[in-house]
Amino acid sequence: VQLQASGGGLVQAGGSLRLSCAASGRIYSSGVMAWFRQVSGKEREFVASIRWGAGTTVYADSVKGRFTISREKAENTVHLQMSALKVEDAAVYYCAASSTWDTGPLNYKLWGQGTLVTVSS
């Protein structure tokens, strides 16, 4: 299975952007899909995750209430709807897959290539 992230771009602060991550193969119900982000020189940071089967979600405190993670089972795709974007949300966003319900990046063995989100003030 490979992950292909898309949807990044330049947006003004306060604006919205939707990221997508398409999986080339089947995602099992027990699987977990997540979004992380990374700024150059900093550690990769958990953003949000979703259980593929149940749809249970969890968010980092920094994005709670502004970002929404969702999945389209039929298309093996996970989305990250980002609203009320802040300058500090700018980063390279990565989608990832895991078999465990965890927010630590080391538990995710499958990663997409990353998509750049730039937020202007």
mmCIF file of C-alpha atoms in Angstrom:
data_model
loop_
_atom_site.group_PDB
_atom_site.id
_atom_site.type_symbol
_atom_site.label_atom_id
_atom_site.label_comp_id
_atom_site.label_asym_id
_atom_site.label_seq_id
_atom_site.Cartn_x
_atom_site.Cartn_y
_atom_site.Cartn_z
ATOM 1 C CA VAL A 1 0.000 0.000 0.000
ATOM 2 C CA GLN A 2 1.219 3.480 -0.844
ATOM 3 C CA LEU A 3 -0.118 6.810 0.357
ATOM 4 C CA GLN A 4 -0.402 9.855 -1.867
ATOM 5 C CA ALA A 5 -1.055 13.191 -0.177
ATOM 6 C CA SER A 6 -2.380 16.226 -1.988
ATOM 7 C CA GLY A 7 -4.138 19.530 -1.455
ATOM 8 C CA GLY A 8 -1.446 21.683 0.058
ATOM 9 C CA GLY A 9 -0.948 25.254 -1.023
ATOM 10 C CA LEU A 10 -0.837 28.887 -0.008
ATOM 11 C CA VAL A 11 -3.695 30.329 2.008
ATOM 12 C CA GLN A 12 -4.231 33.476 4.023
ATOM 13 C CA ALA A 13 -4.593 33.307 7.767
ATOM 14 C CA GLY A 14 -8.205 32.613 8.608
ATOM 15 C CA GLY A 15 -8.722 30.676 5.404
ATOM 16 C CA SER A 16 -9.402 27.026 4.734
ATOM 17 C CA LEU A 17 -7.698 24.201 2.948
ATOM 18 C CA ARG A 18 -8.529 20.550 2.426
ATOM 19 C CA LEU A 19 -5.851 17.898 2.293
ATOM 20 C CA SER A 20 -6.430 14.459 0.874
ATOM 21 C CA CYS A 21 -4.538 11.220 1.173
ATOM 22 C CA ALA A 22 -5.291 8.363 -1.180
ATOM 23 C CA ALA A 23 -4.218 4.829 -0.370
ATOM 24 C CA SER A 24 -3.346 2.594 -3.278
ATOM 25 C CA GLY A 25 -4.574 -0.541 -1.557
ATOM 26 C CA ARG A 26 -7.114 -1.734 0.936
ATOM 27 C CA ILE A 27 -7.163 -0.294 4.426
ATOM 28 C CA TYR A 28 -8.369 -2.754 7.016
ATOM 29 C CA SER A 29 -11.057 -1.831 9.502
ATOM 30 C CA SER A 30 -8.559 -2.089 12.326
ATOM 31 C CA GLY A 31 -6.262 0.385 10.634
ATOM 32 C CA VAL A 32 -5.614 3.939 11.696
ATOM 33 C CA MET A 33 -4.975 6.849 9.369
ATOM 34 C CA ALA A 34 -3.420 10.033 10.620
ATOM 35 C CA TRP A 35 -2.034 13.393 9.672
ATOM 36 C CA PHE A 36 1.202 14.748 11.036
ATOM 37 C CA ARG A 37 3.004 17.956 10.256
ATOM 38 C CA GLN A 38 6.573 19.084 10.404
ATOM 39 C CA VAL A 39 8.327 22.386 10.309
ATOM 40 C CA SER A 40 11.959 22.424 9.271
ATOM 41 C CA GLY A 41 14.181 21.870 12.265
ATOM 42 C CA LYS A 42 11.383 20.591 14.470
ATOM 43 C CA GLU A 43 10.022 17.166 15.269
ATOM 44 C CA ARG A 44 7.120 15.717 13.387
ATOM 45 C CA GLU A 45 3.920 16.634 15.221
ATOM 46 C CA PHE A 46 0.684 14.692 15.472
ATOM 47 C CA VAL A 47 -2.336 16.520 14.072
ATOM 48 C CA ALA A 48 -5.262 14.119 13.874
ATOM 49 C CA SER A 49 -6.114 10.474 13.408
ATOM 50 C CA ILE A 50 -9.111 8.347 12.572
ATOM 51 C CA ARG A 51 -9.935 4.692 13.012
ATOM 52 C CA TRP A 52 -10.734 3.373 9.577
ATOM 53 C CA GLY A 53 -13.518 1.080 10.669
ATOM 54 C CA ALA A 54 -15.316 2.939 13.451
ATOM 55 C CA GLY A 55 -14.473 6.465 12.371
ATOM 56 C CA THR A 56 -13.310 7.437 15.852
ATOM 57 C CA THR A 57 -11.167 10.550 15.757
ATOM 58 C CA VAL A 58 -8.640 12.309 17.942
ATOM 59 C CA TYR A 59 -7.031 15.700 17.499
ATOM 60 C CA ALA A 60 -4.070 17.593 18.803
ATOM 61 C CA ASP A 61 -5.162 20.364 21.138
ATOM 62 C CA SER A 62 -3.654 22.936 18.806
ATOM 63 C CA VAL A 63 -6.096 22.084 15.995
ATOM 64 C CA LYS A 64 -9.160 20.943 17.913
ATOM 65 C CA GLY A 65 -12.259 22.753 16.725
ATOM 66 C CA ARG A 66 -10.553 23.983 13.547
ATOM 67 C CA PHE A 67 -9.510 20.797 11.740
ATOM 68 C CA THR A 68 -11.650 17.816 10.826
ATOM 69 C CA ILE A 69 -10.358 14.438 9.739
ATOM 70 C CA SER A 70 -12.647 12.180 7.755
ATOM 71 C CA ARG A 71 -12.439 9.150 5.508
ATOM 72 C CA GLU A 72 -14.134 7.879 2.400
ATOM 73 C CA LYS A 73 -14.014 4.126 2.626
ATOM 74 C CA ALA A 74 -15.111 3.499 -0.931
ATOM 75 C CA GLU A 75 -12.211 5.557 -2.247
ATOM 76 C CA ASN A 76 -9.622 4.574 0.371
ATOM 77 C CA THR A 77 -9.086 8.252 1.041
ATOM 78 C CA VAL A 78 -8.674 10.283 4.188
ATOM 79 C CA HIS A 79 -9.178 14.036 4.284
ATOM 80 C CA LEU A 80 -8.100 16.805 6.572
ATOM 81 C CA GLN A 81 -10.346 19.837 6.409
ATOM 82 C CA MET A 82 -8.471 22.774 7.870
ATOM 83 C CA SER A 83 -10.316 25.949 8.778
ATOM 84 C CA ALA A 84 -9.414 29.165 10.575
ATOM 85 C CA LEU A 85 -5.826 28.551 9.604
ATOM 86 C CA LYS A 86 -3.110 30.295 11.550
ATOM 87 C CA VAL A 87 0.401 31.208 10.537
ATOM 88 C CA GLU A 88 1.653 28.593 12.964
ATOM 89 C CA ASP A 89 -0.224 25.886 11.048
ATOM 90 C CA ALA A 90 2.214 26.255 8.160
ATOM 91 C CA ALA A 91 4.182 23.043 7.715
ATOM 92 C CA VAL A 92 4.650 20.027 5.528
ATOM 93 C CA TYR A 93 1.700 17.763 6.217
ATOM 94 C CA TYR A 94 2.113 14.011 6.037
ATOM 95 C CA CYS A 95 -0.499 11.299 6.034
ATOM 96 C CA ALA A 96 0.387 8.024 7.643
ATOM 97 C CA ALA A 97 -1.078 4.629 8.378
ATOM 98 C CA SER A 98 -0.753 2.407 11.391
ATOM 99 C CA SER A 99 -2.247 -0.737 12.851
ATOM 100 C CA THR A 100 -2.251 0.756 16.339
ATOM 101 C CA TRP A 101 -4.283 3.570 17.848
ATOM 102 C CA ASP A 102 -1.464 5.878 18.815
ATOM 103 C CA THR A 103 -0.371 9.434 18.218
ATOM 104 C CA GLY A 104 3.337 8.798 18.172
ATOM 105 C CA PRO A 105 4.949 8.971 14.747
ATOM 106 C CA LEU A 106 7.163 5.954 15.457
ATOM 107 C CA ASN A 107 4.069 3.746 15.456
ATOM 108 C CA TYR A 108 3.272 4.696 11.879
ATOM 109 C CA LYS A 109 5.155 2.567 9.381
ATOM 110 C CA LEU A 110 3.570 3.814 6.184
ATOM 111 C CA TRP A 111 3.918 7.461 5.133
ATOM 112 C CA GLY A 112 2.853 9.634 2.267
ATOM 113 C CA GLN A 113 5.246 12.037 0.604
ATOM 114 C CA GLY A 114 4.047 15.195 2.336
ATOM 115 C CA THR A 115 2.246 18.250 1.066
ATOM 116 C CA LEU A 116 3.264 21.819 1.873
ATOM 117 C CA VAL A 117 0.837 24.178 3.557
ATOM 118 C CA THR A 118 1.823 27.839 3.670
ATOM 119 C CA VAL A 119 -0.218 30.334 5.650
ATOM 120 C CA SER A 120 0.348 34.021 5.052
ATOM 121 C CA SER A 121 -0.453 36.696 7.616
#
